[in-house]
Short mmCIF file of C-alpha atoms and ligand atoms in Angstrom, two decimals:
data_model
loop_
_atom_site.label_atom_id
_atom_site.label_comp_id
_atom_site.label_asym_id
_atom_site.label_seq_id
_atom_site.Cartn_x
_atom_site.Cartn_y
_atom_site.Cartn_z
CA UNK A 35 29.36 264.52 129.43
CA UNK A 36 27.78 261.08 129.88
CA UNK A 37 24.09 260.66 129.28
CA UNK A 38 21.85 258.04 130.83
CA UNK A 39 19.25 256.77 128.51
CA UNK A 40 16.77 253.96 129.08
CA UNK A 41 14.84 252.38 126.21
CA UNK A 42 11.79 250.61 127.42
CA UNK A 43 9.66 248.21 125.37
CA UNK A 44 6.65 246.15 126.37
CA UNK A 45 6.88 242.53 125.60
CA UNK A 46 4.51 241.35 122.82
CA UNK A 47 2.27 244.25 123.92
CA UNK A 48 -1.12 243.64 122.24
CA UNK A 49 -0.99 239.90 122.89
CA UNK A 50 0.03 240.47 126.51
CA UNK A 51 -2.98 242.89 126.99
CA UNK A 52 -5.29 240.17 125.62
CA UNK A 53 -3.92 237.71 128.17
CA UNK A 54 -4.14 240.26 130.99
CA UNK A 55 -7.75 240.71 130.23
CA UNK A 56 -8.40 237.03 129.64
CA UNK A 57 -6.31 235.08 132.05
CA UNK A 58 -7.46 231.82 130.71
CA UNK A 59 -5.28 232.53 127.68
CA UNK A 60 -2.11 232.50 129.75
CA UNK A 61 0.54 230.13 128.21
CA UNK A 62 -1.32 229.70 125.01
CA UNK A 63 -0.26 230.88 121.50
CA UNK A 64 -2.21 234.23 121.24
CA UNK A 65 -2.22 235.95 117.93
CA UNK A 66 -3.68 239.51 117.57
CA UNK A 67 -4.55 240.62 114.06
CA UNK A 68 -6.95 241.41 111.32
CA UNK A 69 -10.50 240.12 111.71
CA UNK A 70 -10.44 238.59 108.32
CA UNK A 71 -8.06 236.18 106.69
CA UNK A 72 -6.74 238.98 104.56
CA UNK A 73 -5.16 240.79 107.41
CA UNK A 74 -1.74 240.64 109.04
CA UNK A 75 -0.57 239.61 112.42
CA UNK A 76 -0.21 242.72 114.72
CA UNK A 77 1.21 240.82 117.67
CA UNK A 78 1.92 237.28 118.75
CA UNK A 79 2.61 235.93 122.23
CA UNK A 80 5.98 234.24 122.77
CA UNK A 81 4.18 230.86 122.70
CA UNK A 82 2.88 231.72 119.23
CA UNK A 83 6.33 232.93 118.22
CA UNK A 84 7.66 229.44 118.81
CA UNK A 85 5.58 228.37 115.82
CA UNK A 86 7.21 231.01 113.56
CA UNK A 87 4.38 233.49 113.91
CA UNK A 88 5.47 237.12 114.16
CA UNK A 89 4.03 240.50 113.42
CA UNK A 90 3.36 241.56 109.86
CA UNK A 91 2.89 237.84 108.92
CA UNK A 92 -0.34 237.24 106.88
CA UNK A 93 -3.10 235.86 109.00
CA UNK A 94 -3.59 232.95 106.50
CA UNK A 95 0.07 231.97 106.91
CA UNK A 96 -0.10 232.28 110.71
CA UNK A 97 -3.26 229.97 110.73
CA UNK A 98 -1.28 227.44 108.71
CA UNK A 99 1.86 227.62 110.94
CA UNK A 100 -0.10 227.65 114.18
CA UNK A 101 -3.53 225.96 113.79
CA UNK A 102 -4.09 225.85 117.50
CA UNK A 103 -3.48 229.52 117.79
CA UNK A 104 -6.01 231.72 119.66
CA UNK A 105 -6.75 234.58 117.17
CA UNK A 106 -8.08 237.83 118.72
CA UNK A 107 -9.18 241.00 116.98
CA UNK A 108 -7.20 244.30 117.62
CA UNK A 109 -8.61 246.39 120.44
CA UNK A 110 -6.70 249.58 119.88
CA UNK A 111 -8.44 251.68 122.41
CA UNK A 112 -7.73 249.27 125.23
CA UNK A 113 -4.02 249.15 124.30
CA UNK A 114 -3.93 252.94 124.34
CA UNK A 115 -5.52 252.89 127.81
CA UNK A 116 -2.83 250.52 129.14
CA UNK A 117 -0.19 252.45 127.21
CA UNK A 118 -1.16 255.67 129.11
CA UNK A 119 -0.77 253.91 132.43
CA UNK A 120 2.65 252.68 131.39
CA UNK A 121 3.78 256.10 130.12
CA UNK A 122 2.56 257.66 133.39
CA UNK A 123 4.93 255.47 135.29
CA UNK A 124 7.79 256.59 133.06
CA UNK A 125 6.94 260.24 133.60
CA UNK A 126 7.10 259.78 137.29
CA UNK A 127 10.94 259.47 136.97
CA UNK A 128 11.70 262.16 134.32
CA UNK A 129 9.78 264.58 132.09
CA UNK A 130 12.24 263.74 129.34
CA UNK A 131 10.18 260.90 127.77
CA UNK A 132 10.16 260.38 124.06
CA UNK A 133 7.22 258.02 123.19
CA UNK A 134 8.07 256.10 120.06
CA UNK A 135 4.95 254.05 119.77
CA UNK A 136 2.12 252.78 121.85
CA UNK A 137 4.42 250.49 123.85
CA UNK A 138 7.89 251.92 123.60
CA UNK A 139 9.77 254.98 124.90
CA UNK A 140 13.11 256.55 125.43
CA UNK A 141 13.82 258.20 128.82
CA UNK A 142 16.70 260.49 129.41
CA UNK A 143 17.45 260.10 133.13
CA UNK A 144 20.74 261.95 133.07
CA UNK A 145 21.04 263.94 136.39
CA UNK A 146 18.15 262.07 138.07
CA UNK A 147 20.55 260.10 140.36
CA UNK A 148 20.07 262.38 143.35
CA UNK A 149 16.26 261.89 143.22
CA UNK A 150 15.72 258.28 142.17
CA UNK A 151 19.13 256.52 142.02
CA UNK A 152 21.18 255.40 139.09
CA UNK A 153 19.88 254.74 135.53
CA UNK A 154 19.95 251.02 136.28
CA UNK A 155 18.07 251.42 139.51
CA UNK A 156 15.44 253.56 137.75
CA UNK A 157 15.08 250.97 135.03
CA UNK A 158 14.65 248.23 137.68
CA UNK A 159 11.95 250.35 139.58
CA UNK A 160 10.08 250.96 136.36
CA UNK A 161 10.08 247.32 135.41
CA UNK A 162 8.90 246.34 138.80
CA UNK A 163 6.09 248.93 138.89
CA UNK A 164 4.85 247.90 135.34
CA UNK A 165 4.79 244.29 136.55
CA UNK A 166 3.11 245.00 139.90
CA UNK A 167 0.73 247.88 139.00
CA UNK A 168 -0.28 246.85 135.42
CA UNK A 169 0.51 243.17 135.41
CA UNK A 170 2.67 243.15 132.28
CA UNK A 171 6.37 242.68 131.58
CA UNK A 172 8.59 245.23 129.94
CA UNK A 173 12.18 244.94 128.72
CA UNK A 174 14.75 247.71 129.26
CA UNK A 175 18.06 248.75 127.76
CA UNK A 176 20.33 251.18 129.71
CA UNK A 177 23.08 252.99 127.78
CA UNK A 178 24.63 256.26 127.03
CA UNK A 179 22.81 256.86 123.70
CA UNK A 180 19.53 256.05 122.07
CA UNK A 181 20.89 253.61 119.49
CA UNK A 182 22.66 251.42 121.97
CA UNK A 183 19.76 251.47 124.62
CA UNK A 184 17.30 250.42 121.91
CA UNK A 185 19.44 247.51 120.75
CA UNK A 186 20.07 246.59 124.32
CA UNK A 187 16.33 246.41 125.32
CA UNK A 188 15.73 243.98 122.47
CA UNK A 189 18.55 241.72 123.48
CA UNK A 190 17.03 239.82 126.42
CA UNK A 191 13.35 239.94 125.64
CA UNK A 192 10.97 239.09 127.22
CA UNK A 193 11.25 240.62 130.70
CA UNK A 194 14.93 241.54 130.21
CA UNK A 195 17.26 244.21 131.50
CA UNK A 196 20.42 244.89 129.50
CA UNK A 197 22.97 247.32 130.76
CA UNK A 198 25.73 248.82 128.65
CA UNK A 199 28.28 250.79 130.79
CA UNK A 200 29.64 254.10 129.37
CA UNK A 201 32.65 253.56 127.20
CA UNK A 202 31.74 249.90 126.45
CA UNK A 203 29.31 250.55 123.55
CA UNK A 204 31.52 249.41 120.71
CA UNK A 205 32.55 246.30 122.60
CA UNK A 206 28.84 245.61 123.29
CA UNK A 207 27.83 246.07 119.67
CA UNK A 208 30.78 244.24 118.11
CA UNK A 209 29.54 240.57 118.18
CA UNK A 210 25.85 241.37 117.20
CA UNK A 211 24.60 240.60 113.73
CA UNK A 212 24.84 243.68 111.40
CA UNK A 213 21.10 243.63 110.70
CA UNK A 214 20.50 244.81 114.32
CA UNK A 215 21.79 248.32 113.26
CA UNK A 216 18.94 250.69 112.52
CA UNK A 217 18.25 251.06 108.92
CA UNK A 218 20.34 248.15 107.75
CA UNK A 219 17.81 246.48 105.48
CA UNK A 220 17.21 244.53 102.35
CA UNK A 221 19.11 247.16 100.22
CA UNK A 222 22.27 247.52 102.24
CA UNK A 223 22.64 243.92 103.71
CA UNK A 224 23.71 242.11 100.56
CA UNK A 225 26.37 244.80 99.82
CA UNK A 226 27.69 244.56 103.39
CA UNK A 227 27.82 240.76 103.21
CA UNK A 228 29.76 241.00 100.07
CA UNK A 229 32.27 243.11 101.92
CA UNK A 230 32.44 240.40 104.51
CA UNK A 231 30.47 242.21 107.09
CA UNK A 232 28.46 239.91 109.32
CA UNK A 233 28.66 241.50 112.66
CA UNK A 234 28.64 245.24 113.71
CA UNK A 235 32.22 244.80 114.67
CA UNK A 236 33.15 243.85 111.18
CA UNK A 237 31.96 247.19 110.08
CA UNK A 238 34.51 249.02 112.21
CA UNK A 239 37.26 247.65 110.00
CA UNK A 240 36.34 250.24 107.23
CA UNK A 241 37.29 253.86 107.20
CA UNK A 242 34.75 256.66 107.24
CA UNK A 243 36.01 257.69 103.79
CA UNK A 244 35.41 254.27 102.32
CA UNK A 245 31.89 253.88 103.86
CA UNK A 246 30.94 257.32 102.63
CA UNK A 247 32.03 256.55 99.15
CA UNK A 248 30.25 253.24 99.15
CA UNK A 249 26.99 254.21 100.88
CA UNK A 250 26.87 258.02 100.76
CA UNK A 251 25.31 259.72 103.74
CA UNK A 252 24.20 256.44 105.15
CA UNK A 253 27.68 255.14 105.26
CA UNK A 254 28.71 257.95 107.58
CA UNK A 255 25.71 257.05 109.80
CA UNK A 256 26.83 253.43 109.95
CA UNK A 257 30.37 254.38 110.67
CA UNK A 258 29.37 256.12 113.84
CA UNK A 259 26.50 253.72 114.83
CA UNK A 260 28.99 250.74 114.69
CA UNK A 261 31.02 252.53 117.33
CA UNK A 262 28.00 253.19 119.46
CA UNK A 263 28.16 256.92 118.71
CA UNK A 264 24.70 258.47 118.53
CA UNK A 265 24.24 262.11 119.61
CA UNK A 266 20.47 262.25 119.06
CA UNK A 267 18.59 263.74 121.94
CA UNK A 268 15.57 262.25 123.64
CA UNK A 269 12.92 264.50 122.32
CA UNK A 270 10.25 264.72 124.89
CA UNK A 271 6.75 265.55 123.93
CA UNK A 272 6.34 267.44 127.21
CA UNK A 273 9.17 269.80 126.33
CA UNK A 274 8.48 272.69 123.98
CA UNK A 275 9.13 271.60 120.44
CA UNK A 276 7.93 274.52 118.53
CA UNK A 277 6.61 278.02 119.07
CA UNK A 278 4.26 279.42 116.49
CA UNK A 279 1.25 281.46 115.68
CA UNK A 280 -1.32 281.49 113.06
CA UNK A 281 -4.08 283.91 112.02
CA UNK A 282 -7.27 283.24 110.10
CA UNK A 283 -8.36 286.21 108.00
CA UNK A 284 -11.83 287.59 108.53
CA UNK A 285 -12.36 287.29 104.80
CA UNK A 286 -10.18 285.28 102.33
CA UNK A 287 -7.34 287.41 101.11
CA UNK A 288 -5.59 287.67 97.66
CA UNK A 289 -3.71 291.04 98.27
CA UNK A 290 -0.05 290.17 98.67
CA UNK A 291 0.54 293.35 100.63
CA UNK A 292 -2.01 292.34 103.20
CA UNK A 293 -0.56 288.91 103.50
CA UNK A 294 2.95 290.28 104.10
CA UNK A 295 1.63 292.66 106.69
CA UNK A 296 -0.04 289.75 108.53
CA UNK A 297 3.23 287.82 108.43
CA UNK A 298 5.18 290.71 109.86
CA UNK A 299 2.63 290.81 112.67
CA UNK A 300 2.96 287.07 113.27
CA UNK A 301 6.76 287.23 113.17
CA UNK A 302 6.72 289.99 115.69
CA UNK A 303 4.52 287.97 117.98
CA UNK A 304 6.40 284.69 117.57
CA UNK A 305 9.74 286.47 118.28
CA UNK A 306 8.37 287.91 121.45
CA UNK A 307 7.15 284.46 122.54
CA UNK A 308 10.50 282.92 121.83
CA UNK A 309 12.24 285.56 123.94
CA UNK A 310 9.79 285.40 126.72
CA UNK A 311 10.53 281.75 127.01
CA UNK A 312 14.29 282.18 126.45
CA UNK A 313 14.28 280.18 123.27
CA UNK A 314 15.93 280.60 119.97
CA UNK A 315 15.17 278.43 116.96
CA UNK A 316 16.80 277.52 113.73
CA UNK A 317 13.93 276.10 111.60
CA UNK A 318 11.28 278.42 110.31
CA UNK A 319 8.08 277.17 108.80
CA UNK A 320 5.51 279.17 106.85
CA UNK A 321 2.04 277.80 106.44
CA UNK A 322 -0.62 279.08 104.21
CA UNK A 323 -4.12 277.63 104.07
CA UNK A 324 -6.22 278.49 101.10
CA UNK A 325 -9.95 279.07 100.84
CA UNK A 326 -10.42 275.41 99.89
CA UNK A 327 -8.73 274.34 103.06
CA UNK A 328 -5.74 272.98 101.22
CA UNK A 329 -2.60 274.15 103.03
CA UNK A 330 1.07 274.42 101.84
CA UNK A 331 3.91 274.58 104.28
CA UNK A 332 7.59 275.32 103.54
CA UNK A 333 10.45 275.37 105.89
CA UNK A 334 14.09 276.55 105.98
CA UNK A 335 16.91 276.13 108.40
CA UNK A 336 18.93 279.11 109.48
CA UNK A 337 22.63 279.04 110.05
CA UNK A 338 22.30 280.35 113.49
CA UNK A 339 19.26 280.02 115.89
CA UNK A 340 17.38 283.23 116.33
CA UNK A 341 14.56 284.79 118.29
CA UNK A 342 14.68 288.15 116.35
CA UNK A 343 11.41 289.02 114.86
CA UNK A 344 13.14 290.76 111.91
CA UNK A 345 15.18 287.73 111.11
CA UNK A 346 12.11 285.55 111.29
CA UNK A 347 10.15 287.86 108.97
CA UNK A 348 12.99 287.84 106.45
CA UNK A 349 13.01 284.05 106.53
CA UNK A 350 9.38 283.98 106.02
CA UNK A 351 9.55 286.37 103.03
CA UNK A 352 12.00 283.94 101.46
CA UNK A 353 9.58 281.12 101.90
CA UNK A 354 6.54 283.10 100.61
CA UNK A 355 7.00 282.60 96.88
CA UNK A 356 7.32 278.86 97.40
CA UNK A 357 4.17 278.74 99.48
CA UNK A 358 1.89 280.93 97.23
CA UNK A 359 -0.36 278.99 94.91
CA UNK A 360 -1.03 281.45 92.19
CA UNK A 361 -3.85 283.81 93.03
CA UNK A 362 -5.80 281.47 95.19
CA UNK A 363 -7.59 283.32 98.07
CA UNK A 364 -5.80 282.75 101.41
CA UNK A 365 -7.69 281.86 104.45
CA UNK A 366 -5.01 281.49 107.06
CA UNK A 367 -1.31 282.20 107.48
CA UNK A 368 1.00 280.72 110.15
CA UNK A 369 4.57 280.89 111.28
CA UNK A 370 6.30 278.22 113.50
CA UNK A 371 9.84 278.08 114.78
CA UNK A 372 11.41 274.79 115.82
CA UNK A 373 14.75 273.16 116.45
CA UNK A 374 14.60 275.20 119.60
CA UNK A 375 17.41 275.68 122.05
CA UNK A 376 17.52 277.50 125.38
CA UNK A 377 19.14 280.70 125.19
CA UNK A 378 21.38 280.13 128.25
CA UNK A 379 23.28 277.45 126.39
CA UNK A 380 26.59 278.58 124.88
CA UNK A 381 26.22 279.23 121.17
CA UNK A 382 28.59 279.21 118.32
CA UNK A 383 30.03 282.63 117.76
CA UNK A 384 28.25 284.51 115.08
CA UNK A 385 30.49 286.29 112.49
CA UNK A 386 28.41 289.31 112.81
CA UNK A 387 28.30 288.97 116.56
CA UNK A 388 28.34 292.67 117.42
CA UNK A 389 25.41 293.47 115.11
CA UNK A 390 23.51 290.67 116.64
CA UNK A 391 24.19 291.93 120.15
CA UNK A 392 22.73 295.29 119.28
CA UNK A 393 19.54 293.58 117.98
CA UNK A 394 19.46 291.55 121.21
CA UNK A 395 19.76 294.58 123.45
CA UNK A 396 17.06 296.33 121.19
CA UNK A 397 14.74 293.42 121.52
CA UNK A 398 15.22 293.20 125.32
CA UNK A 399 14.35 296.84 125.62
CA UNK A 400 11.28 296.40 123.29
CA UNK A 401 10.15 293.45 125.34
CA UNK A 402 10.50 295.36 128.66
CA UNK A 403 8.33 298.22 127.34
CA UNK A 404 5.81 295.96 125.92
CA UNK A 405 5.58 293.96 129.10
CA UNK A 406 5.13 297.08 131.12
CA UNK A 407 2.74 298.97 129.00
CA UNK A 408 0.87 296.22 127.28
CA UNK A 409 1.73 294.15 124.19
CA UNK A 410 2.42 295.97 120.95
CA UNK A 411 3.03 299.33 122.53
CA UNK A 412 6.13 299.32 120.31
CA UNK A 413 5.86 297.54 117.08
CA UNK A 414 7.26 297.62 113.58
CA UNK A 415 6.30 300.86 111.78
CA UNK A 416 4.48 298.89 109.03
CA UNK A 417 1.96 297.79 111.61
CA UNK A 418 1.34 301.16 113.33
CA UNK A 419 -1.58 302.15 111.08
CA UNK A 420 -3.57 299.19 112.32
CA UNK A 421 -6.49 300.41 114.37
CA UNK A 422 -7.07 297.17 116.22
CA UNK A 423 -4.94 294.44 117.63
CA UNK A 424 -5.92 290.96 118.24
MG1 MG B 607 7.13 246.07 122.18
#
């Protein structure tokens, strides 16, 4: 299934906000960065970039390269204010917004056509609104995956819109210099150049096997990136990312039995919440905070996503020895489950499928009873001697 992803990136954001708030700076080389000469450049207007000034450059060097530059201090709270207005425009078109930084986000607009038009039309509307309502320019890349959309948005900056049609990803990437690929940096670049790789297209001459032998896991990553294959989802902050519960003890606890009991209670509760929201999760995290407020967290990933409290509890018990710090009194314990997926989605068949179905039916029945007669009417036997429930 084709996805429609837009990467949006404000142009020279901090510097542009400075010009927005001080129109007399328009057309001048504006450099935003550290208040002293020891700082680095955080942003440079395109006029300043013409002098070779770019972000992360030492301020002293920037002054040398561009003596007539207008140097402004960073006003982070103001940039956040503008950022919120920009993100609000994005969210008008889809809840699936993954904000990468103060001025950059991915939008997944797959299936939004009926409401707002094609991905390209949505990108154009957003660009127009940012210009008209906020007074700033933003560049956009439209493609079928995050990697290509991000490279595309950068290609025609400032105020650019770059569209990569489905199926044309590899063709689009081929002529671009290899350093545009994510993660190709100082370490990998010389080796790639030695292999005669200058463009992303050059990389497609090598087999997966070869690249894996040469670069390990990263070679595999490059193999797929060079072909414009990137399955990563747009991870929206508005969508549920993790479900968890934590509990602070009334008094700090050292008794392992009591800690286990609390974990069983939490696992039961987290399982219920997952099922109520029709989620299953693969990653389980155990967090323990000690009396001195130092906390230790450990996670594991299950082979199959689950929303079964017993499975969660077993996972947590496996994590417990790694999370315990000697006999230090425990103040709080918490369980979180992430890598969530919606239960309606088809799932890989479990080898012990029948067993799991039984637990599923049991859980359903338990949840029905607890919903009807109040939470924790039915609970694990180990918790039944508790006199109070929180
Ligand atoms: Mg930017």
